[in-house]
């Protein structure tokens, strides 16, 4: 951020009073830019024990398989966001069963949340965002063509829980080795 | 947002190509403002079966009791945010036990996440943000002086789970009646 979104004045990087982090601060109107992580919400959509995956028709990770998910919007709950993204990306209507996985990805300032969901009907289709939408047996998940680590982790948790018959809530983080810590 | 944070030009409200929501869009540099929900992360800090609460020394809800929690920052995981906020608001160092509750509050564009945590030592103290920090027996929780609905809900879930002896992961939403739905 170089300019104040409220008044258009150039901003300075400084630590506001009572704060302990550098923020963009407007010297004209005192606006402070708190830049915070984004939530991505989506589903693991199931039908008769198969899982619905989407082949990405957009960057990043064009051509790789993913679970339907996307940035949560203002004014919606995490569940509403997951339902919306599932419909937008896979053309399918689902019923939410339970929150299943939450993965923090601090180097991109994101938290990814997935719900276990059931397709109401075996209705789905390619969309603007997905060139293919397909049901996979758990034994046929294309592990080598996964778009994102959070999706891979969530599916790994799901396959493990499916084997044990006990579906819990899973939390994890993806930390890259270049992270200063 | 009235001015572009990248170039300072006045923005217009319009639906970007391929999108379906009105956003602030810069006609000069094509910047698009995606304004998304904020995550609040915190803990239910326990010591010998008692829960640590903080009396708010800041607005909003000055003088009411809350769990230590605050806005997640870029570059941290949900757990790291919860630990940081717990230390900042209560002066206590805790060990995270499990993710416990997640509450969407769409009318303020927030998602609140709480972890069950254990104090390492009975060390805590008032802070800039908390005029009092105190351990409460579950039977003595000041329900009528709770700062936020998400905190009340999380503590209600906790007390119920404590009775049953089975601590799950709880998800809920706080919807105000004026919500257009
Ligand atoms: Zn300004
Ligand atoms: Zn611009």
CSV table of C-alpha atoms and ligand atoms in Angstrom, one decimal:
chain,number,residue,atom,x,y,z
A,1,UNK,CA,0.0,0.0,0.0
A,2,UNK,CA,1.4,3.4,-1.1
A,3,UNK,CA,-1.6,5.6,-0.9
A,4,UNK,CA,-4.4,6.0,1.7
A,5,UNK,CA,-7.6,4.3,0.5
A,6,UNK,CA,-9.6,6.8,2.5
A,7,UNK,CA,-8.1,10.1,1.5
A,8,UNK,CA,-5.5,9.4,-1.2
A,9,UNK,CA,-2.6,10.8,0.7
A,10,UNK,CA,0.8,9.0,0.6
A,11,UNK,CA,1.1,6.6,3.6
A,12,UNK,CA,4.2,6.0,5.8
A,13,UNK,CA,5.3,2.7,7.3
A,14,UNK,CA,5.4,3.1,11.1
A,15,UNK,CA,4.5,1.4,14.3
A,16,UNK,CA,1.2,2.9,15.5
A,17,UNK,CA,0.8,4.0,19.1
A,18,UNK,CA,0.0,1.0,21.3
A,19,UNK,CA,0.9,-1.4,18.5
A,20,UNK,CA,4.1,-3.5,18.0
A,21,UNK,CA,4.1,-4.0,14.2
A,22,UNK,CA,4.9,-1.7,11.3
A,23,UNK,CA,1.8,-0.8,9.4
A,24,UNK,CA,1.0,1.6,6.6
A,25,UNK,CA,-0.3,4.8,8.4
A,26,UNK,CA,-1.8,7.9,6.7
A,27,UNK,CA,-0.3,11.1,8.1
A,28,UNK,CA,-3.3,13.0,6.8
A,29,UNK,CA,-6.4,11.2,8.1
A,30,UNK,CA,-4.7,8.7,10.6
A,31,UNK,CA,-6.0,5.6,8.6
A,32,UNK,CA,-4.1,2.5,9.6
A,33,UNK,CA,-3.8,-0.5,7.2
A,34,UNK,CA,-4.2,-3.7,9.2
A,35,UNK,CA,-3.4,-6.4,6.6
A,36,UNK,CA,-4.6,-9.8,7.8
A,37,UNK,CA,-4.7,-13.4,6.7
A,38,UNK,CA,-7.3,-14.6,4.2
A,39,UNK,CA,-9.6,-17.5,4.8
A,40,UNK,CA,-10.2,-20.1,2.1
A,41,UNK,CA,-13.2,-22.3,2.6
A,42,UNK,CA,-14.3,-25.4,0.7
A,43,UNK,CA,-15.5,-29.0,0.8
A,44,UNK,CA,-14.6,-32.6,0.4
A,45,UNK,CA,-17.7,-33.5,-1.6
A,46,UNK,CA,-18.7,-37.2,-1.4
A,47,UNK,CA,-21.1,-39.3,-3.4
A,48,UNK,CA,-21.4,-43.0,-2.6
A,49,UNK,CA,-18.0,-43.1,-1.1
A,50,UNK,CA,-16.3,-41.3,-4.0
A,51,UNK,CA,-14.8,-37.8,-3.7
A,52,UNK,CA,-15.4,-35.0,-6.2
A,53,UNK,CA,-12.3,-33.3,-7.5
A,54,UNK,CA,-11.9,-30.3,-9.9
A,55,UNK,CA,-9.2,-29.9,-12.5
A,56,UNK,CA,-8.1,-26.3,-12.4
A,57,UNK,CA,-8.9,-24.2,-15.5
A,58,UNK,CA,-7.3,-21.1,-14.0
A,59,UNK,CA,-3.9,-20.1,-12.6
A,60,UNK,CA,-2.3,-20.8,-10.2
A,61,UNK,CA,-1.8,-24.6,-10.6
A,62,UNK,CA,-3.7,-24.7,-13.9
A,63,UNK,CA,-4.4,-28.3,-14.9
A,64,UNK,CA,-3.9,-29.8,-11.4
A,65,UNK,CA,-6.7,-31.4,-9.4
A,66,UNK,CA,-8.1,-29.7,-6.3
A,67,UNK,CA,-11.1,-29.7,-3.9
A,68,UNK,CA,-13.7,-27.0,-4.6
A,69,UNK,CA,-12.6,-24.0,-2.4
A,70,UNK,CA,-12.0,-20.3,-2.5
A,71,UNK,CA,-11.7,-17.0,-0.7
A,72,UNK,CA,-14.5,-16.4,1.9
A,73,UNK,CA,-16.4,-13.3,1.1
A,74,UNK,CA,-17.7,-10.6,3.5
A,75,UNK,CA,-21.2,-11.2,4.8
A,76,UNK,CA,-21.0,-15.0,4.7
A,77,UNK,CA,-20.3,-17.7,7.2
A,78,UNK,CA,-17.6,-20.3,6.6
A,79,UNK,CA,-20.3,-22.8,5.7
A,80,UNK,CA,-22.0,-20.5,3.2
A,81,UNK,CA,-18.6,-19.7,1.6
A,82,UNK,CA,-17.9,-23.5,1.3
A,83,UNK,CA,-21.3,-24.1,-0.3
A,84,UNK,CA,-20.9,-21.2,-2.7
A,85,UNK,CA,-17.4,-22.2,-3.8
A,86,UNK,CA,-18.5,-25.8,-4.2
A,87,UNK,CA,-21.3,-24.8,-6.5
A,88,UNK,CA,-19.2,-22.2,-8.4
A,89,UNK,CA,-16.3,-24.6,-9.1
A,90,UNK,CA,-18.0,-28.0,-9.5
A,91,UNK,CA,-21.6,-27.2,-10.3
A,92,UNK,CA,-22.7,-29.4,-7.4
A,93,UNK,CA,-25.1,-28.8,-4.5
A,94,UNK,CA,-23.9,-30.4,-1.3
A,95,UNK,CA,-25.0,-30.9,2.3
A,96,UNK,CA,-22.4,-30.0,4.9
A,97,UNK,CA,-21.6,-32.9,7.2
A,98,UNK,CA,-18.9,-31.6,9.5
A,99,UNK,CA,-15.9,-29.3,9.7
A,100,UNK,CA,-12.9,-31.5,8.9
A,101,UNK,CA,-9.6,-29.8,8.3
A,102,UNK,CA,-8.0,-26.4,8.9
A,103,UNK,CA,-4.5,-25.7,7.5
A,104,UNK,CA,-2.5,-22.5,8.2
A,105,UNK,CA,-0.2,-21.4,5.4
A,106,UNK,CA,1.6,-18.4,7.0
A,107,UNK,CA,4.0,-17.7,4.1
A,108,UNK,CA,1.0,-16.8,1.9
A,109,UNK,CA,-1.1,-15.4,4.8
A,110,UNK,CA,-3.9,-17.9,4.4
A,111,UNK,CA,-6.0,-20.4,6.4
A,112,UNK,CA,-7.7,-23.1,4.5
A,113,UNK,CA,-10.8,-24.8,5.9
A,114,UNK,CA,-12.5,-27.9,4.5
A,115,UNK,CA,-15.9,-29.5,5.4
A,116,UNK,CA,-16.9,-33.0,4.7
A,117,UNK,CA,-20.0,-32.7,2.5
A,118,UNK,CA,-22.4,-35.0,0.6
A,119,UNK,CA,-23.7,-34.4,-2.9
A,120,UNK,CA,-27.5,-34.2,-3.0
A,121,UNK,CA,-27.5,-35.7,-6.5
A,122,UNK,CA,-24.7,-36.9,-8.8
A,123,UNK,CA,-25.0,-33.6,-10.6
A,124,UNK,CA,-21.8,-31.7,-11.4
A,125,UNK,CA,-20.2,-30.3,-14.5
A,126,UNK,CA,-17.2,-28.3,-15.7
A,127,UNK,CA,-17.2,-24.6,-14.9
A,128,UNK,CA,-15.3,-21.5,-15.7
A,129,UNK,CA,-12.8,-22.4,-13.0
A,130,UNK,CA,-12.7,-26.2,-13.6
A,131,UNK,CA,-12.0,-27.9,-16.9
A,132,UNK,CA,-13.1,-31.3,-15.5
A,133,UNK,CA,-15.1,-32.3,-12.5
A,134,UNK,CA,-15.0,-35.9,-11.6
A,135,UNK,CA,-15.8,-38.5,-8.9
A,136,UNK,CA,-12.8,-40.5,-7.8
A,137,UNK,CA,-12.6,-43.7,-5.7
A,138,UNK,CA,-10.3,-43.0,-2.7
A,139,UNK,CA,-7.9,-45.5,-4.2
A,140,UNK,CA,-7.8,-43.6,-7.4
A,141,UNK,CA,-7.0,-40.1,-6.1
A,142,UNK,CA,-4.4,-38.5,-8.4
A,143,UNK,CA,-1.9,-37.7,-5.6
A,144,UNK,CA,0.8,-36.7,-8.0
A,145,UNK,CA,-1.4,-34.1,-9.7
A,146,UNK,CA,-2.7,-32.2,-6.6
A,147,UNK,CA,-2.9,-28.5,-6.9
A,148,UNK,CA,-2.2,-27.5,-3.3
A,149,UNK,CA,-0.6,-28.9,-0.2
A,150,UNK,CA,-3.6,-28.0,1.9
A,151,UNK,CA,-5.8,-30.1,-0.4
A,152,UNK,CA,-3.4,-33.0,-0.4
A,153,UNK,CA,-3.2,-32.9,3.4
A,154,UNK,CA,-7.0,-32.8,3.8
A,155,UNK,CA,-7.4,-35.7,1.5
A,156,UNK,CA,-4.7,-37.7,3.3
A,157,UNK,CA,-6.5,-37.0,6.6
A,158,UNK,CA,-9.8,-38.1,5.0
A,159,UNK,CA,-8.4,-41.3,3.6
A,160,UNK,CA,-6.8,-42.2,7.0
A,161,UNK,CA,-10.1,-41.4,8.9
A,162,UNK,CA,-12.0,-43.4,6.3
A,163,UNK,CA,-9.8,-46.4,7.1
A,164,UNK,CA,-10.2,-46.0,10.9
A,165,UNK,CA,-14.0,-45.2,10.5
A,166,UNK,CA,-13.5,-42.2,12.9
A,167,UNK,CA,-13.7,-38.8,11.3
A,168,UNK,CA,-12.2,-36.1,13.6
A,169,UNK,CA,-11.2,-32.4,13.1
A,170,UNK,CA,-7.7,-32.0,11.8
A,171,UNK,CA,-5.4,-29.0,12.2
A,172,UNK,CA,-2.1,-28.5,10.5
A,173,UNK,CA,0.3,-25.9,9.1
A,174,UNK,CA,2.4,-25.8,6.0
A,175,UNK,CA,5.7,-24.2,6.8
A,176,UNK,CA,8.2,-23.6,4.1
A,177,UNK,CA,11.9,-24.1,4.9
A,178,UNK,CA,12.8,-20.5,4.1
A,179,UNK,CA,10.6,-19.3,6.9
A,180,UNK,CA,12.7,-17.2,9.3
A,181,UNK,CA,12.4,-19.1,12.5
B,1,UNK,CA,-12.3,2.6,0.0
B,2,UNK,CA,-12.3,5.8,-2.1
B,3,UNK,CA,-8.7,5.9,-3.4
B,4,UNK,CA,-6.5,3.2,-4.9
B,5,UNK,CA,-3.9,2.1,-2.4
B,6,UNK,CA,-1.4,1.4,-5.2
B,7,UNK,CA,-1.6,4.6,-7.3
B,8,UNK,CA,-3.8,7.0,-5.4
B,9,UNK,CA,-6.4,7.4,-8.2
B,10,UNK,CA,-10.1,7.5,-7.3
B,11,UNK,CA,-11.7,4.1,-7.4
B,12,UNK,CA,-15.1,3.1,-8.9
B,13,UNK,CA,-17.5,0.5,-7.6
B,14,UNK,CA,-18.0,-2.1,-10.3
B,15,UNK,CA,-18.2,-5.9,-10.9
B,16,UNK,CA,-14.8,-7.0,-12.3
B,17,UNK,CA,-14.7,-9.3,-15.4
B,18,UNK,CA,-15.4,-12.9,-14.4
B,19,UNK,CA,-16.6,-11.8,-11.0
B,20,UNK,CA,-20.1,-11.6,-9.6
B,21,UNK,CA,-19.7,-9.0,-6.8
B,22,UNK,CA,-19.2,-5.3,-6.8
B,23,UNK,CA,-15.6,-4.3,-5.8
B,24,UNK,CA,-13.7,-1.1,-5.6
B,25,UNK,CA,-11.7,-1.1,-8.9
B,26,UNK,CA,-9.0,1.4,-10.0
B,27,UNK,CA,-9.5,2.7,-13.5
B,28,UNK,CA,-5.9,3.8,-13.6
B,29,UNK,CA,-3.9,0.7,-12.6
B,30,UNK,CA,-6.7,-2.0,-12.5
B,31,UNK,CA,-6.2,-2.7,-8.8
B,32,UNK,CA,-9.2,-4.6,-7.4
B,33,UNK,CA,-10.0,-4.4,-3.7
B,34,UNK,CA,-11.1,-7.8,-2.5
B,35,UNK,CA,-12.3,-7.1,1.0
B,36,UNK,CA,-12.5,-10.4,3.0
B,37,UNK,CA,-13.5,-11.6,6.5
B,38,UNK,CA,-11.0,-11.3,9.4
B,39,UNK,CA,-10.0,-14.2,11.6
B,40,UNK,CA,-9.8,-13.7,15.3
B,41,UNK,CA,-7.9,-16.4,17.2
B,42,UNK,CA,-7.6,-17.0,20.9
B,43,UNK,CA,-7.7,-19.6,23.7
B,44,UNK,CA,-9.7,-21.0,26.6
B,45,UNK,CA,-6.8,-21.0,29.1
B,46,UNK,CA,-7.2,-23.6,31.9
B,47,UNK,CA,-5.4,-24.1,35.1
B,48,UNK,CA,-6.4,-26.9,37.5
B,49,UNK,CA,-9.9,-26.9,36.0
B,50,UNK,CA,-10.4,-23.2,36.2
B,51,UNK,CA,-10.7,-20.9,33.2
B,52,UNK,CA,-8.7,-17.7,32.8
B,53,UNK,CA,-10.8,-14.6,31.8
B,54,UNK,CA,-9.7,-11.1,31.0
B,55,UNK,CA,-11.7,-7.9,31.9
B,56,UNK,CA,-11.5,-5.6,28.9
B,57,UNK,CA,-9.5,-2.4,29.4
B,58,UNK,CA,-10.3,-1.2,25.9
B,59,UNK,CA,-13.3,-0.6,23.7
B,60,UNK,CA,-15.4,-2.3,22.4
B,61,UNK,CA,-17.1,-3.8,25.5
B,62,UNK,CA,-14.9,-2.1,28.0
B,63,UNK,CA,-15.3,-3.6,31.5
B,64,UNK,CA,-16.8,-6.9,30.2
B,65,UNK,CA,-15.1,-10.3,30.5
B,66,UNK,CA,-13.6,-12.1,27.6
B,67,UNK,CA,-11.3,-14.9,26.6
B,68,UNK,CA,-7.9,-13.8,25.3
B,69,UNK,CA,-8.2,-13.4,21.6
B,70,UNK,CA,-7.5,-11.0,18.8
B,71,UNK,CA,-7.0,-10.5,15.1
B,72,UNK,CA,-4.6,-13.0,13.5
B,73,UNK,CA,-1.6,-11.3,11.8
B,74,UNK,CA,0.1,-12.0,8.5
B,75,UNK,CA,2.9,-14.5,8.7
B,76,UNK,CA,1.5,-16.5,11.6
B,77,UNK,CA,-0.5,-19.7,12.0
B,78,UNK,CA,-3.8,-19.8,13.8
B,79,UNK,CA,-2.0,-21.4,16.8
B,80,UNK,CA,0.7,-18.8,16.8
B,81,UNK,CA,-1.9,-16.1,16.8
B,82,UNK,CA,-3.7,-17.6,19.6
B,83,UNK,CA,-0.6,-18.0,21.7
B,84,UNK,CA,0.5,-14.4,21.0
B,85,UNK,CA,-2.9,-12.9,21.9
B,86,UNK,CA,-3.1,-15.0,25.1
B,87,UNK,CA,0.3,-13.7,26.2
B,88,UNK,CA,-0.5,-10.1,25.1
B,89,UNK,CA,-3.9,-9.9,26.8
B,90,UNK,CA,-3.4,-12.1,29.9
B,91,UNK,CA,0.4,-12.3,30.5
B,92,UNK,CA,0.2,-16.1,30.5
B,93,UNK,CA,2.1,-18.7,28.6
B,94,UNK,CA,-0.1,-21.7,27.6
B,95,UNK,CA,0.2,-25.0,25.8
B,96,UNK,CA,-2.4,-25.6,23.1
B,97,UNK,CA,-4.4,-28.7,23.6
B,98,UNK,CA,-6.9,-28.8,20.7
B,99,UNK,CA,-8.9,-26.6,18.4
B,100,UNK,CA,-12.3,-26.2,20.1
B,101,UNK,CA,-14.7,-23.7,18.6
B,102,UNK,CA,-15.2,-21.7,15.4
B,103,UNK,CA,-17.9,-19.1,15.2
B,104,UNK,CA,-18.8,-17.1,12.0
B,105,UNK,CA,-20.1,-13.6,12.6
B,106,UNK,CA,-21.1,-12.5,9.1
B,107,UNK,CA,-22.5,-9.1,10.0
B,108,UNK,CA,-19.1,-8.0,11.1
B,109,UNK,CA,-17.2,-10.1,8.6
B,110,UNK,CA,-15.3,-12.1,11.2
B,111,UNK,CA,-14.6,-15.7,12.1
B,112,UNK,CA,-13.6,-16.4,15.8
B,113,UNK,CA,-11.5,-19.5,16.6
B,114,UNK,CA,-10.7,-20.7,20.1
B,115,UNK,CA,-8.3,-23.4,21.3
B,116,UNK,CA,-8.4,-25.3,24.6
B,117,UNK,CA,-5.1,-24.5,26.3
B,118,UNK,CA,-3.3,-25.2,29.6
B,119,UNK,CA,-1.4,-22.6,31.6
B,120,UNK,CA,2.2,-23.7,32.0
B,121,UNK,CA,2.3,-21.9,35.4
B,122,UNK,CA,-0.3,-20.0,37.4
B,123,UNK,CA,1.4,-16.8,36.0
B,124,UNK,CA,-0.8,-14.0,34.6
B,125,UNK,CA,-1.3,-10.4,35.2
B,126,UNK,CA,-3.3,-7.3,34.0
B,127,UNK,CA,-2.1,-5.9,30.7
B,128,UNK,CA,-2.7,-2.8,28.6
B,129,UNK,CA,-5.8,-4.6,27.2
B,130,UNK,CA,-7.0,-6.2,30.4
B,131,UNK,CA,-7.7,-4.4,33.6
B,132,UNK,CA,-8.1,-7.7,35.5
B,133,UNK,CA,-7.0,-11.3,34.6
B,134,UNK,CA,-8.6,-14.0,36.8
B,135,UNK,CA,-9.1,-17.7,37.1
B,136,UNK,CA,-12.8,-18.7,37.5
B,137,UNK,CA,-14.3,-22.0,38.5
B,138,UNK,CA,-16.7,-23.1,35.7
B,139,UNK,CA,-19.6,-22.6,38.2
B,140,UNK,CA,-18.5,-19.0,38.7
B,141,UNK,CA,-18.2,-17.8,35.1
B,142,UNK,CA,-19.7,-14.3,35.0
B,143,UNK,CA,-22.2,-15.1,32.2
B,144,UNK,CA,-24.0,-11.7,32.5
B,145,UNK,CA,-20.8,-9.8,32.0
B,146,UNK,CA,-19.5,-11.5,28.8
B,147,UNK,CA,-18.0,-9.2,26.2
B,148,UNK,CA,-18.9,-11.1,23.1
B,149,UNK,CA,-21.4,-13.7,21.9
B,150,UNK,CA,-18.6,-15.9,20.4
B,151,UNK,CA,-16.9,-16.0,23.8
B,152,UNK,CA,-20.1,-16.9,25.6
B,153,UNK,CA,-20.9,-19.6,23.0
B,154,UNK,CA,-17.4,-21.1,23.3
B,155,UNK,CA,-17.6,-21.2,27.1
B,156,UNK,CA,-21.1,-22.7,26.9
B,157,UNK,CA,-19.7,-25.5,24.6
B,158,UNK,CA,-16.8,-25.9,27.0
B,159,UNK,CA,-18.9,-26.3,30.1
B,160,UNK,CA,-21.3,-28.7,28.3
B,161,UNK,CA,-18.3,-30.8,27.1
B,162,UNK,CA,-16.7,-30.7,30.6
B,163,UNK,CA,-19.9,-32.2,32.0
B,164,UNK,CA,-20.0,-35.0,29.4
B,165,UNK,CA,-16.2,-35.5,29.6
B,166,UNK,CA,-16.0,-35.5,25.7
B,167,UNK,CA,-14.4,-32.4,24.1
B,168,UNK,CA,-15.3,-32.1,20.5
B,169,UNK,CA,-14.9,-29.3,17.9
B,170,UNK,CA,-17.8,-26.9,17.7
B,171,UNK,CA,-18.9,-24.8,14.9
B,172,UNK,CA,-21.6,-22.1,15.1
B,173,UNK,CA,-22.7,-18.8,13.6
B,174,UNK,CA,-24.0,-15.6,15.1
B,175,UNK,CA,-26.7,-14.2,12.9
B,176,UNK,CA,-28.5,-11.0,13.7
B,177,UNK,CA,-32.1,-10.7,13.0
B,178,UNK,CA,-31.7,-7.7,10.6
B,179,UNK,CA,-29.7,-9.9,8.2
B,180,UNK,CA,-31.3,-9.9,4.8
B,181,UNK,CA,-32.1,-13.6,4.2
C,1,LIG,ZN1,-5.7,9.2,4.7
C,2,LIG,ZN1,-4.6,2.4,-9.0
